[in-house]
Each structure stands twice: as C-alpha cells, then as structure tokens.
PDB file of C-alpha atoms in Angstrom:
ATOM      1  CA  UNK A  37     120.407  89.261  -9.457  1.00 38.00           C
ATOM      2  CA  UNK A  38     120.681  85.778  -7.951  1.00 44.00           C
ATOM      3  CA  UNK A  39     123.775  83.728  -8.695  1.00 43.00           C
ATOM      4  CA  UNK A  40     121.604  80.983 -10.180  1.00 44.00           C
ATOM      5  CA  UNK A  41     120.039  83.480 -12.597  1.00 44.00           C
ATOM      6  CA  UNK A  42     123.490  84.635 -13.682  1.00 39.00           C
ATOM      7  CA  UNK A  43     124.504  81.076 -14.446  1.00 43.00           C
ATOM      8  CA  UNK A  44     121.426  80.498 -16.557  1.00 43.00           C
ATOM      9  CA  UNK A  45     122.158  83.544 -18.688  1.00 53.00           C
ATOM     10  CA  UNK A  46     125.810  82.742 -19.315  1.00 65.00           C
ATOM     11  CA  UNK A  47     126.480  81.876 -22.995  1.00 77.00           C
ATOM     12  CA  UNK A  48     127.083  78.223 -23.805  1.00 92.00           C
ATOM     13  CA  UNK A  49     128.781  76.698 -26.818  1.00 97.00           C
ATOM     14  CA  UNK A  50     126.751  74.146 -28.732  1.00 98.00           C
ATOM     15  CA  UNK A  51     128.873  71.416 -30.301  1.00 98.00           C
ATOM     16  CA  UNK A  52     127.439  69.541 -33.268  1.00 98.00           C
ATOM     17  CA  UNK A  53     128.961  66.060 -33.344  1.00 97.00           C
ATOM     18  CA  UNK A  54     129.461  63.661 -36.292  1.00 95.00           C
ATOM     19  CA  UNK A  55     128.447  60.079 -36.977  1.00 93.00           C
ATOM     20  CA  UNK A  56     124.752  59.816 -36.102  1.00 95.00           C
ATOM     21  CA  UNK A  57     124.481  56.362 -37.708  1.00 94.00           C
ATOM     22  CA  UNK A  58     128.170  55.502 -37.958  1.00 92.00           C
ATOM     23  CA  UNK A  59     129.099  55.860 -34.286  1.00 93.00           C
ATOM     24  CA  UNK A  60     125.944  54.634 -32.571  1.00 94.00           C
ATOM     25  CA  UNK A  61     127.878  52.208 -30.346  1.00 92.00           C
ATOM     26  CA  UNK A  62     130.239  54.992 -29.293  1.00 94.00           C
ATOM     27  CA  UNK A  63     127.406  57.370 -28.415  1.00 96.00           C
ATOM     28  CA  UNK A  64     125.563  54.625 -26.555  1.00 95.00           C
ATOM     29  CA  UNK A  65     128.552  54.630 -24.178  1.00 94.00           C
ATOM     30  CA  UNK A  66     129.515  58.292 -24.312  1.00 96.00           C
ATOM     31  CA  UNK A  67     126.131  59.963 -23.813  1.00 98.00           C
ATOM     32  CA  UNK A  68     125.397  58.268 -20.457  1.00 97.00           C
ATOM     33  CA  UNK A  69     128.881  59.280 -19.344  1.00 97.00           C
ATOM     34  CA  UNK A  70     128.419  62.877 -20.477  1.00 98.00           C
ATOM     35  CA  UNK A  71     125.173  63.325 -18.584  1.00 97.00           C
ATOM     36  CA  UNK A  72     126.017  61.315 -15.461  1.00 97.00           C
ATOM     37  CA  UNK A  73     129.486  62.845 -15.005  1.00 97.00           C
ATOM     38  CA  UNK A  74     128.923  66.407 -16.139  1.00 97.00           C
ATOM     39  CA  UNK A  75     131.825  67.450 -13.898  1.00 98.00           C
ATOM     40  CA  UNK A  76     134.217  65.832 -16.398  1.00 98.00           C
ATOM     41  CA  UNK A  77     133.210  68.326 -19.086  1.00 98.00           C
ATOM     42  CA  UNK A  78     133.377  72.091 -19.474  1.00 98.00           C
ATOM     43  CA  UNK A  79     130.304  73.749 -18.004  1.00 96.00           C
ATOM     44  CA  UNK A  80     130.266  76.286 -20.853  1.00 97.00           C
ATOM     45  CA  UNK A  81     129.434  73.703 -23.539  1.00 97.00           C
ATOM     46  CA  UNK A  82     126.611  71.377 -24.518  1.00 97.00           C
ATOM     47  CA  UNK A  83     125.803  68.909 -27.282  1.00 98.00           C
ATOM     48  CA  UNK A  84     123.693  70.832 -29.788  1.00 97.00           C
ATOM     49  CA  UNK A  85     123.093  67.946 -32.179  1.00 97.00           C
ATOM     50  CA  UNK A  86     124.517  64.765 -33.662  1.00 97.00           C
ATOM     51  CA  UNK A  87     124.487  64.593 -37.449  1.00 95.00           C
ATOM     52  CA  UNK A  88     124.834  62.010 -40.186  1.00 94.00           C
ATOM     53  CA  UNK A  89     123.068  59.773 -42.692  1.00 92.00           C
ATOM     54  CA  UNK A  90     122.898  56.012 -43.285  1.00 91.00           C
ATOM     55  CA  UNK A  91     125.600  54.678 -45.557  1.00 80.00           C
ATOM     56  CA  UNK A  92     123.341  53.929 -48.529  1.00 84.00           C
ATOM     57  CA  UNK A  93     121.267  57.105 -48.326  1.00 89.00           C
ATOM     58  CA  UNK A  94     121.076  58.644 -51.806  1.00 92.00           C
ATOM     59  CA  UNK A  95     120.138  62.064 -50.408  1.00 94.00           C
ATOM     60  CA  UNK A  96     123.346  61.980 -48.398  1.00 86.00           C
ATOM     61  CA  UNK A  97     126.403  64.051 -49.188  1.00 73.00           C
ATOM     62  CA  UNK A  98     129.687  65.205 -47.735  1.00 57.00           C
ATOM     63  CA  UNK A  99     130.597  61.595 -46.954  1.00 58.00           C
ATOM     64  CA  UNK A 100     129.086  58.499 -48.523  1.00 56.00           C
ATOM     65  CA  UNK A 101     128.994  54.849 -47.529  1.00 49.00           C
ATOM     66  CA  UNK A 102     129.318  55.255 -43.767  1.00 61.00           C
ATOM     67  CA  UNK A 103     126.737  54.453 -41.098  1.00 63.00           C
ATOM     68  CA  UNK A 104     124.755  51.240 -40.677  1.00 79.00           C
ATOM     69  CA  UNK A 105     123.075  51.609 -37.275  1.00 89.00           C
ATOM     70  CA  UNK A 106     119.367  50.924 -37.021  1.00 93.00           C
ATOM     71  CA  UNK A 107     117.541  54.274 -37.424  1.00 95.00           C
ATOM     72  CA  UNK A 108     114.951  53.435 -34.769  1.00 95.00           C
ATOM     73  CA  UNK A 109     117.675  52.695 -32.201  1.00 96.00           C
ATOM     74  CA  UNK A 110     119.445  55.921 -33.139  1.00 96.00           C
ATOM     75  CA  UNK A 111     116.250  57.894 -32.741  1.00 96.00           C
ATOM     76  CA  UNK A 112     115.501  56.382 -29.335  1.00 96.00           C
ATOM     77  CA  UNK A 113     119.013  57.037 -28.061  1.00 97.00           C
ATOM     78  CA  UNK A 114     118.888  60.731 -28.933  1.00 97.00           C
ATOM     79  CA  UNK A 115     115.364  61.092 -27.611  1.00 96.00           C
ATOM     80  CA  UNK A 116     116.479  59.635 -24.297  1.00 96.00           C
ATOM     81  CA  UNK A 117     119.018  62.430 -23.876  1.00 97.00           C
ATOM     82  CA  UNK A 118     116.977  65.178 -25.558  1.00 96.00           C
ATOM     83  CA  UNK A 119     119.517  65.745 -28.304  1.00 97.00           C
ATOM     84  CA  UNK A 120     118.614  66.993 -31.764  1.00 97.00           C
ATOM     85  CA  UNK A 121     119.298  64.565 -34.621  1.00 97.00           C
ATOM     86  CA  UNK A 122     120.349  66.112 -37.907  1.00 97.00           C
ATOM     87  CA  UNK A 123     119.980  64.117 -41.104  1.00 96.00           C
ATOM     88  CA  UNK A 124     122.787  64.979 -43.519  1.00 94.00           C
ATOM     89  CA  UNK A 125     120.961  65.321 -46.826  1.00 95.00           C
ATOM     90  CA  UNK A 126     123.566  67.467 -48.587  1.00 92.00           C
ATOM     91  CA  UNK A 127     123.662  65.740 -51.977  1.00 92.00           C
ATOM     92  CA  UNK A 128     124.046  68.526 -54.529  1.00 92.00           C
ATOM     93  CA  UNK A 129     122.987  66.595 -57.654  1.00 92.00           C
ATOM     94  CA  UNK A 130     119.445  65.484 -56.880  1.00 94.00           C
ATOM     95  CA  UNK A 131     116.695  65.566 -59.490  1.00 94.00           C
ATOM     96  CA  UNK A 132     112.920  65.121 -59.305  1.00 96.00           C
ATOM     97  CA  UNK A 133     113.207  61.358 -59.728  1.00 96.00           C
ATOM     98  CA  UNK A 134     115.272  61.081 -56.538  1.00 95.00           C
ATOM     99  CA  UNK A 135     112.654  62.732 -54.322  1.00 97.00           C
ATOM    100  CA  UNK A 136     110.507  59.607 -54.195  1.00 96.00           C
ATOM    101  CA  UNK A 137     113.287  57.438 -52.758  1.00 95.00           C
ATOM    102  CA  UNK A 138     111.565  55.049 -50.367  1.00 96.00           C
ATOM    103  CA  UNK A 139     114.282  54.743 -47.727  1.00 94.00           C
ATOM    104  CA  UNK A 140     114.960  58.484 -47.484  1.00 96.00           C
ATOM    105  CA  UNK A 141     111.280  59.259 -47.098  1.00 97.00           C
ATOM    106  CA  UNK A 142     110.922  56.617 -44.396  1.00 96.00           C
ATOM    107  CA  UNK A 143     113.861  58.179 -42.592  1.00 96.00           C
ATOM    108  CA  UNK A 144     112.206  61.598 -42.719  1.00 97.00           C
ATOM    109  CA  UNK A 145     108.908  60.215 -41.457  1.00 96.00           C
ATOM    110  CA  UNK A 146     110.658  58.472 -38.565  1.00 96.00           C
ATOM    111  CA  UNK A 147     112.730  61.423 -37.393  1.00 96.00           C
ATOM    112  CA  UNK A 148     110.115  64.096 -38.022  1.00 94.00           C
ATOM    113  CA  UNK A 149     107.793  62.303 -35.614  1.00 70.00           C
ATOM    114  CA  UNK A 150     110.415  61.923 -32.894  1.00 56.00           C
ATOM    115  CA  UNK A 151     108.473  64.245 -30.588  1.00 50.00           C
ATOM    116  CA  UNK A 152     105.328  62.110 -30.669  1.00 49.00           C
ATOM    117  CA  UNK A 153     104.458  59.558 -28.048  1.00 40.00           C
ATOM    118  CA  UNK A 154     102.314  56.506 -28.615  1.00 36.00           C
ATOM    119  CA  UNK A 155      99.330  58.599 -27.574  1.00 31.00           C
ATOM    120  CA  UNK A 156     100.035  61.022 -30.431  1.00 37.00           C
ATOM    121  CA  UNK A 157     100.666  63.876 -28.007  1.00 35.00           C
ATOM    122  CA  UNK A 158     103.677  66.037 -28.810  1.00 40.00           C
ATOM    123  CA  UNK A 159     105.850  66.846 -25.805  1.00 48.00           C
ATOM    124  CA  UNK A 160     108.758  69.282 -25.370  1.00 55.00           C
ATOM    125  CA  UNK A 161     111.386  67.144 -27.041  1.00 66.00           C
ATOM    126  CA  UNK A 162     114.065  68.774 -29.147  1.00 83.00           C
ATOM    127  CA  UNK A 163     113.266  69.221 -32.838  1.00 94.00           C
ATOM    128  CA  UNK A 164     115.294  67.336 -35.387  1.00 97.00           C
ATOM    129  CA  UNK A 165     116.938  68.997 -38.356  1.00 97.00           C
ATOM    130  CA  UNK A 166     118.101  68.509 -41.925  1.00 97.00           C
ATOM    131  CA  UNK A 167     121.512  69.558 -43.248  1.00 97.00           C
ATOM    132  CA  UNK A 168     120.810  70.381 -46.868  1.00 96.00           C
ATOM    133  CA  UNK A 169     122.231  71.619 -50.147  1.00 95.00           C
ATOM    134  CA  UNK A 170     119.625  71.085 -52.855  1.00 95.00           C
ATOM    135  CA  UNK A 171     116.928  73.758 -53.260  1.00 97.00           C
ATOM    136  CA  UNK A 172     114.753  71.084 -54.843  1.00 97.00           C
ATOM    137  CA  UNK A 173     115.022  68.796 -51.821  1.00 98.00           C
ATOM    138  CA  UNK A 174     114.552  71.714 -49.453  1.00 98.00           C
ATOM    139  CA  UNK A 175     111.214  72.593 -51.047  1.00 98.00           C
ATOM    140  CA  UNK A 176     110.119  68.966 -51.027  1.00 98.00           C
ATOM    141  CA  UNK A 177     110.923  68.307 -47.369  1.00 98.00           C
ATOM    142  CA  UNK A 178     109.494  71.637 -46.174  1.00 97.00           C
ATOM    143  CA  UNK A 179     106.182  70.754 -47.780  1.00 97.00           C
ATOM    144  CA  UNK A 180     106.008  67.058 -46.874  1.00 97.00           C
ATOM    145  CA  UNK A 181     107.785  67.047 -43.491  1.00 97.00           C
ATOM    146  CA  UNK A 182     107.253  70.532 -42.066  1.00 96.00           C
ATOM    147  CA  UNK A 183     108.452  69.850 -38.516  1.00 96.00           C
ATOM    148  CA  UNK A 184     112.158  69.833 -39.377  1.00 97.00           C
ATOM    149  CA  UNK A 185     114.486  72.798 -39.097  1.00 97.00           C
ATOM    150  CA  UNK A 186     117.143  73.273 -41.789  1.00 98.00           C
ATOM    151  CA  UNK A 187     120.889  73.830 -41.843  1.00 98.00           C
ATOM    152  CA  UNK A 188     122.586  75.238 -44.936  1.00 97.00           C
ATOM    153  CA  UNK A 189     125.411  72.808 -45.651  1.00 95.00           C
ATOM    154  CA  UNK A 190     129.104  73.650 -45.761  1.00 91.00           C
ATOM    155  CA  UNK A 191     129.214  71.569 -48.964  1.00 90.00           C
ATOM    156  CA  UNK A 192     127.979  74.699 -50.744  1.00 93.00           C
ATOM    157  CA  UNK A 193     131.551  75.957 -50.217  1.00 90.00           C
ATOM    158  CA  UNK A 194     130.503  79.546 -49.492  1.00 92.00           C
ATOM    159  CA  UNK A 195     133.811  81.416 -49.393  1.00 92.00           C
ATOM    160  CA  UNK A 196     132.490  84.860 -50.327  1.00 95.00           C
ATOM    161  CA  UNK A 197     131.421  86.759 -47.218  1.00 97.00           C
ATOM    162  CA  UNK A 198     128.609  88.667 -48.945  1.00 97.00           C
ATOM    163  CA  UNK A 199     127.148  85.394 -50.221  1.00 97.00           C
ATOM    164  CA  UNK A 200     127.460  83.994 -46.713  1.00 97.00           C
ATOM    165  CA  UNK A 201     125.507  86.966 -45.333  1.00 97.00           C
ATOM    166  CA  UNK A 202     122.843  86.421 -47.983  1.00 97.00           C
ATOM    167  CA  UNK A 203     122.569  82.790 -46.858  1.00 97.00           C
ATOM    168  CA  UNK A 204     122.201  83.916 -43.237  1.00 98.00           C
ATOM    169  CA  UNK A 205     119.334  86.175 -44.242  1.00 97.00           C
ATOM    170  CA  UNK A 206     117.338  83.313 -45.776  1.00 97.00           C
ATOM    171  CA  UNK A 207     114.498  82.602 -43.315  1.00 97.00           C
ATOM    172  CA  UNK A 208     114.236  78.926 -44.245  1.00 97.00           C
ATOM    173  CA  UNK A 209     117.568  78.226 -42.569  1.00 98.00           C
ATOM    174  CA  UNK A 210     118.008  78.053 -38.804  1.00 97.00           C
ATOM    175  CA  UNK A 211     121.772  77.657 -39.187  1.00 98.00           C
ATOM    176  CA  UNK A 212     124.362  78.225 -41.898  1.00 98.00           C
ATOM    177  CA  UNK A 213     127.747  76.471 -41.997  1.00 97.00           C
ATOM    178  CA  UNK A 214     130.177  78.623 -44.010  1.00 96.00           C
ATOM    179  CA  UNK A 215     133.282  77.269 -45.633  1.00 94.00           C
ATOM    180  CA  UNK A 216     136.065  76.989 -43.049  1.00 94.00           C
ATOM    181  CA  UNK A 217     138.053  79.636 -44.919  1.00 94.00           C
ATOM    182  CA  UNK A 218     135.716  82.283 -43.507  1.00 97.00           C
ATOM    183  CA  UNK A 219     136.446  81.252 -39.910  1.00 97.00           C
ATOM    184  CA  UNK A 220     138.997  83.993 -39.252  1.00 97.00           C
ATOM    185  CA  UNK A 221     137.323  86.889 -41.052  1.00 97.00           C
ATOM    186  CA  UNK A 222     136.949  88.634 -37.712  1.00 97.00           C
ATOM    187  CA  UNK A 223     136.220  92.161 -38.943  1.00 97.00           C
ATOM    188  CA  UNK A 224     133.220  91.009 -40.991  1.00 98.00           C
ATOM    189  CA  UNK A 225     132.158  88.449 -38.396  1.00 98.00           C
ATOM    190  CA  UNK A 226     132.145  91.073 -35.660  1.00 97.00           C
ATOM    191  CA  UNK A 227     129.862  93.282 -37.767  1.00 97.00           C
ATOM    192  CA  UNK A 228     127.167  90.629 -38.132  1.00 98.00           C
ATOM    193  CA  UNK A 229     123.902  91.243 -36.312  1.00 97.00           C
ATOM    194  CA  UNK A 230     123.396  89.088 -33.219  1.00 97.00           C
ATOM    195  CA  UNK A 231     120.642  87.068 -34.904  1.00 97.00           C
ATOM    196  CA  UNK A 232     123.086  86.340 -37.743  1.00 98.00           C
ATOM    197  CA  UNK A 233     125.766  85.276 -35.278  1.00 98.00           C
ATOM    198  CA  UNK A 234     123.315  82.893 -33.627  1.00 97.00           C
ATOM    199  CA  UNK A 235     122.679  81.258 -37.021  1.00 98.00           C
ATOM    200  CA  UNK A 236     126.383  80.873 -37.836  1.00 98.00           C
ATOM    201  CA  UNK A 237     127.868  77.423 -37.255  1.00 98.00           C
ATOM    202  CA  UNK A 238     131.642  77.164 -37.652  1.00 98.00           C
ATOM    203  CA  UNK A 239     133.400  74.026 -38.876  1.00 96.00           C
ATOM    204  CA  UNK A 240     136.217  73.955 -36.345  1.00 96.00           C
ATOM    205  CA  UNK A 241     138.582  71.100 -37.217  1.00 92.00           C
ATOM    206  CA  UNK A 242     138.813  70.919 -40.999  1.00 86.00           C
ATOM    207  CA  UNK A 243     142.028  69.364 -42.311  1.00 76.00           C
ATOM    208  CA  UNK A 244     141.513  70.164 -46.001  1.00 74.00           C
ATOM    209  CA  UNK A 245     144.215  72.334 -47.563  1.00 71.00           C
ATOM    210  CA  UNK A 246     143.309  75.987 -46.993  1.00 71.00           C
ATOM    211  CA  UNK A 247     144.058  76.884 -50.609  1.00 72.00           C
ATOM    212  CA  UNK A 248     142.477  73.799 -52.193  1.00 73.00           C
ATOM    213  CA  UNK A 249     140.570  74.758 -55.376  1.00 70.00           C
ATOM    214  CA  UNK A 250     138.806  71.369 -55.665  1.00 70.00           C
ATOM    215  CA  UNK A 251     136.736  71.294 -52.497  1.00 72.00           C
ATOM    216  CA  UNK A 252     133.428  71.740 -54.297  1.00 74.00           C
ATOM    217  CA  UNK A 253     134.415  69.150 -56.921  1.00 74.00           C
ATOM    218  CA  UNK A 254     135.207  66.710 -54.106  1.00 75.00           C
ATOM    219  CA  UNK A 255     131.739  67.137 -52.590  1.00 74.00           C
ATOM    220  CA  UNK A 256     130.096  66.739 -56.001  1.00 75.00           C
ATOM    221  CA  UNK A 257     132.018  63.500 -56.527  1.00 77.00           C
ATOM    222  CA  UNK A 258     130.701  62.202 -53.201  1.00 76.00           C
ATOM    223  CA  UNK A 259     127.185  63.091 -54.364  1.00 79.00           C
ATOM    224  CA  UNK A 260     127.711  61.047 -57.528  1.00 78.00           C
ATOM    225  CA  UNK A 261     128.909  58.092 -55.453  1.00 79.00           C
ATOM    226  CA  UNK A 262     125.785  58.314 -53.266  1.00 79.00           C
ATOM    227  CA  UNK A 263     123.627  58.261 -56.401  1.00 80.00           C
ATOM    228  CA  UNK A 264     125.515  55.318 -57.872  1.00 80.00           C
ATOM    229  CA  UNK A 265     126.749  57.383 -60.811  1.00 81.00           C
ATOM    230  CA  UNK A 266     130.387  56.549 -60.100  1.00 65.00           C
ATOM    231  CA  UNK A 267     132.117  54.012 -57.897  1.00 61.00           C
ATOM    232  CA  UNK A 268     135.028  55.927 -56.399  1.00 59.00           C
ATOM    233  CA  UNK A 269     135.100  59.365 -54.759  1.00 58.00           C
ATOM    234  CA  UNK A 270     137.191  62.290 -55.902  1.00 55.00           C
ATOM    235  CA  UNK A 271     140.929  61.877 -55.292  1.00 59.00           C
ATOM    236  CA  UNK A 272     142.386  64.950 -53.622  1.00 59.00           C
ATOM    237  CA  UNK A 273     145.658  66.162 -55.179  1.00 60.00           C
ATOM    238  CA  UNK A 274     146.821  68.456 -52.370  1.00 60.00           C
ATOM    239  CA  UNK A 275     150.358  67.881 -51.085  1.00 58.00           C
ATOM    240  CA  UNK A 276     149.368  66.231 -47.790  1.00 61.00           C
ATOM    241  CA  UNK A 277     146.305  64.327 -49.046  1.00 57.00           C
ATOM    242  CA  UNK A 278     148.145  60.988 -48.918  1.00 62.00           C
ATOM    243  CA  UNK A 279     148.522  61.357 -45.139  1.00 63.00           C
ATOM    244  CA  UNK A 280     144.786  61.212 -44.555  1.00 67.00           C
ATOM    245  CA  UNK A 281     143.155  63.102 -41.708  1.00 71.00           C
ATOM    246  CA  UNK A 282     145.454  63.970 -38.808  1.00 83.00           C
ATOM    247  CA  UNK A 283     144.192  66.135 -35.974  1.00 86.00           C
ATOM    248  CA  UNK A 284     147.713  67.483 -35.526  1.00 87.00           C
ATOM    249  CA  UNK A 285     147.629  68.739 -39.129  1.00 87.00           C
ATOM    250  CA  UNK A 286     144.156  70.194 -38.689  1.00 87.00           C
ATOM    251  CA  UNK A 287     145.472  72.215 -35.741  1.00 92.00           C
ATOM    252  CA  UNK A 288     147.985  73.859 -38.095  1.00 90.00           C
ATOM    253  CA  UNK A 289     145.305  74.783 -40.619  1.00 90.00           C
ATOM    254  CA  UNK A 290     144.736  78.573 -40.883  1.00 92.00           C
ATOM    255  CA  UNK A 291     141.006  77.927 -40.476  1.00 93.00           C
ATOM    256  CA  UNK A 292     141.340  75.810 -37.338  1.00 95.00           C
ATOM    257  CA  UNK A 293     139.370  77.014 -34.305  1.00 97.00           C
ATOM    258  CA  UNK A 294     140.959  75.987 -31.023  1.00 97.00           C
ATOM    259  CA  UNK A 295     139.139  75.431 -27.755  1.00 97.00           C
ATOM    260  CA  UNK A 296     140.835  78.583 -26.421  1.00 97.00           C
ATOM    261  CA  UNK A 297     139.604  80.586 -29.408  1.00 98.00           C
ATOM    262  CA  UNK A 298     136.047  79.373 -28.827  1.00 98.00           C
ATOM    263  CA  UNK A 299     136.184  80.511 -25.196  1.00 97.00           C
ATOM    264  CA  UNK A 300     138.124  83.742 -25.606  1.00 97.00           C
ATOM    265  CA  UNK A 301     137.236  84.999 -29.085  1.00 97.00           C
ATOM    266  CA  UNK A 302     134.135  83.482 -30.659  1.00 98.00           C
ATOM    267  CA  UNK A 303     131.859  83.230 -27.634  1.00 98.00           C
ATOM    268  CA  UNK A 304     132.609  86.800 -26.442  1.00 97.00           C
ATOM    269  CA  UNK A 305     131.776  87.938 -29.993  1.00 97.00           C
ATOM    270  CA  UNK A 306     128.361  86.302 -29.701  1.00 97.00           C
ATOM    271  CA  UNK A 307     128.883  83.001 -31.574  1.00 98.00           C
ATOM    272  CA  UNK A 308     127.788  79.748 -29.989  1.00 98.00           C
ATOM    273  CA  UNK A 309     127.547  77.006 -32.643  1.00 98.00           C
ATOM    274  CA  UNK A 310     130.534  74.849 -33.564  1.00 98.00           C
ATOM    275  CA  UNK A 311     130.548  71.821 -35.844  1.00 97.00           C
ATOM    276  CA  UNK A 312     133.092  69.043 -35.359  1.00 96.00           C
ATOM    277  CA  UNK A 313     134.045  67.144 -38.498  1.00 90.00           C
ATOM    278  CA  UNK A 314     134.520  63.422 -38.111  1.00 78.00           C
ATOM    279  CA  UNK A 315     132.261  61.210 -40.223  1.00 62.00           C
ATOM    280  CA  UNK A 316     134.304  58.356 -41.744  1.00 66.00           C
ATOM    281  CA  UNK A 317     137.311  59.082 -39.498  1.00 72.00           C
ATOM    282  CA  UNK A 318     136.665  56.422 -36.843  1.00 79.00           C
ATOM    283  CA  UNK A 319     135.520  56.570 -33.241  1.00 86.00           C
ATOM    284  CA  UNK A 320     139.069  56.827 -31.875  1.00 88.00           C
ATOM    285  CA  UNK A 321     139.474  60.228 -33.542  1.00 89.00           C
ATOM    286  CA  UNK A 322     135.977  61.233 -32.480  1.00 93.00           C
ATOM    287  CA  UNK A 323     137.003  60.570 -28.892  1.00 94.00           C
ATOM    288  CA  UNK A 324     140.091  62.764 -29.346  1.00 94.00           C
ATOM    289  CA  UNK A 325     137.917  65.608 -30.638  1.00 95.00           C
ATOM    290  CA  UNK A 326     135.598  65.294 -27.646  1.00 97.00           C
ATOM    291  CA  UNK A 327     138.527  65.169 -25.235  1.00 97.00           C
ATOM    292  CA  UNK A 328     140.044  68.290 -26.772  1.00 97.00           C
ATOM    293  CA  UNK A 329     136.949  70.431 -27.234  1.00 98.00           C
ATOM    294  CA  UNK A 330     134.642  69.356 -24.414  1.00 98.00           C
ATOM    295  CA  UNK A 331     136.586  67.616 -21.645  1.00 98.00           C
ATOM    296  CA  UNK A 332     138.420  69.260 -18.764  1.00 98.00           C
ATOM    297  CA  UNK A 333     142.114  68.267 -18.976  1.00 97.00           C
ATOM    298  CA  UNK A 334     142.174  66.782 -15.482  1.00 98.00           C
ATOM    299  CA  UNK A 335     139.332  64.409 -16.395  1.00 98.00           C
ATOM    300  CA  UNK A 336     140.464  63.296 -19.844  1.00 97.00           C
ATOM    301  CA  UNK A 337     141.940  60.099 -18.413  1.00 95.00           C
ATOM    302  CA  UNK A 338     138.613  59.332 -16.720  1.00 95.00           C
ATOM    303  CA  UNK A 339     136.748  59.678 -20.007  1.00 96.00           C
ATOM    304  CA  UNK A 340     139.309  57.564 -21.852  1.00 94.00           C
ATOM    305  CA  UNK A 341     139.096  54.828 -19.231  1.00 92.00           C
ATOM    306  CA  UNK A 342     135.296  54.759 -19.309  1.00 91.00           C
ATOM    307  CA  UNK A 343     135.156  54.601 -23.110  1.00 91.00           C
ATOM    308  CA  UNK A 344     137.998  52.106 -23.520  1.00 82.00           C
ATOM    309  CA  UNK A 345     136.829  49.737 -20.796  1.00 72.00           C
ATOM    310  CA  UNK A 346     133.211  49.775 -21.918  1.00 66.00           C
ATOM    311  CA  UNK A 347     134.198  49.063 -25.519  1.00 60.00           C
ATOM    312  CA  UNK A 348     136.940  46.568 -24.560  1.00 60.00           C
ATOM    313  CA  UNK A 349     139.263  48.429 -26.905  1.00 58.00           C
ATOM    314  CA  UNK A 350     142.120  46.416 -28.420  1.00 56.00           C
ATOM    315  CA  UNK A 351     144.575  48.675 -30.252  1.00 52.00           C
ATOM    316  CA  UNK A 352     146.280  45.852 -32.115  1.00 46.00           C
TER     317      UNK A 352
END
C-alpha cells in the first residue's frame, strides 16, 4: 500500500465548534489561518462543523440571546471553506404555533440551499445540519426542508446508556450528543457497533457540576427565555456556579475529555466526533479551546499572534 493511501485512511477527529453567529468576526480571521497554515494544527483533526443560532431565534435552545451576525455572511464564510453549518434549534417547548415563525423559516431556507449556485446546480458542498430536541420541529423541518441532516441535542440530557443506544438507533439522526456524564462509560462505549460510534458526538469540555440534578431544568428555562415566556434564565445552585465558566475547572470535571484522551483512547476505540462547548463564553475562551484541542504546542504562540494582531486585541 502506498504511503499516501495510508494517510488517507488514517482516522481523523472532527471538532464541532461553537458560535456560528456569535463569533463570526473570530472565524473570519481564524478559518483563513487554519487552512493556510495547516502545519500549525494537528494533522489528525479537522473542523466538522460550526454550530449556533441567532440571538433572537425562538427555535433556539441551550443558550439564548447570543449571536447577531448577518446569516448571509455566515453562510458565505462557511461555504468558502466547505464547512458544515449547524443551526441550533434545540428549544424543547415548541408548539404548533411556533412552527410558522417567519425568521426561523427564512433561516432554514437560506441554509438548506447553501449547496446551490446561482445557476441552480447543486455542487459537492458540505450539507448543513440541524441540532434539535423537539419531535414536532423535527417532523416539520424534515418535511419542509429535506436537505438537512439532524443531530440529537445534548439538551435532552440522556444519562441512561440504554436510552442513548435507542437514540443512536433512530435513523433520522446522523449524530447523537449524549449527556457528558456518559463520556467515561468505556465498557458500554466499547461495545457499541462501529456505525453507532460514528454517530456518537461527545461534549468534551463541559463545566457543569457532574452531579447537578437541574441540568434539564436549566435547558428548559433557556427555552422559555427564547420564547419570551420569562425574562431571566435558570439560576444554577451548584457550589461553583458563581465562578462562571473556567476552563481550568472544566478540566477537573469527571466528564472532561482531554486532547490526550481523544488521541489515545477515543479515536483508537473508533470515535471521531467531538463537540466543544463555548456559545456565550466569549471569543477569548474559544481561542483557548482551539489552542488546546487543535493546535500543536510549538505553534500556539503563532496562532495567538495572528488572532490578536488581526483583531487588535486590547485586554484592558
């Protein structure tokens, strides 16, 4: 076998990055850097998708109120680099009346047609996806916008492994993001069929308390905020909630997946999809995630310099 053939067949990790509409300016700088200086980044990883929803999107969930970039600009940026856009439509409280929302339907129409040129001819561009919770919305989008693929959202808080397997077996989903508390269930994970492993997408850097009983309630509160039912999101009562998100705390979480674990444990087991949390956290933290998970240590300073100088960063 030729060496080039061996390289093609080597497994690659697909990272799914946050802030599709929130961090447009960051990605407008980072994506050219990633593709023009591929030597800065690990050769075993790629960008699988960038996910998010506009701040006022009522179908949105997980995080609400973040992301004001122009959807057409976002679409064009990801098309330029052949990256899949994932619309985060994980609101869990939708009813029939919400399906006709004008802005959400326009967003679907725009991103579903991202593979069409002005001539109407579809090329080989990457398909866009929907991260989803609601069965009602799933049925609606599958019928009206059939070109999308679907991701079962982590906001379902699937902590039972049998229920997770059932979700993997649902043909309507291309990927399933389990609750982060299943990340280290290695005996059961190892026993999954390869096609199930390929559909599994791990949330790698969650900072939420591992024993928190209110995670689902928190997501439901965000859904109510998106729908305008209440003004303020759920207030977490865990011991370290007042500290906010700290990557150093996330690294201590029992569900945390390190870059070494991805390389030495998950990828050899047959897993390749890894979701990085980060919507609402700010682009400075997003950069730290990318430096840690995707950037070779000897080139981290190069990436920092390129990002900082291009954005004229002023820390104070």
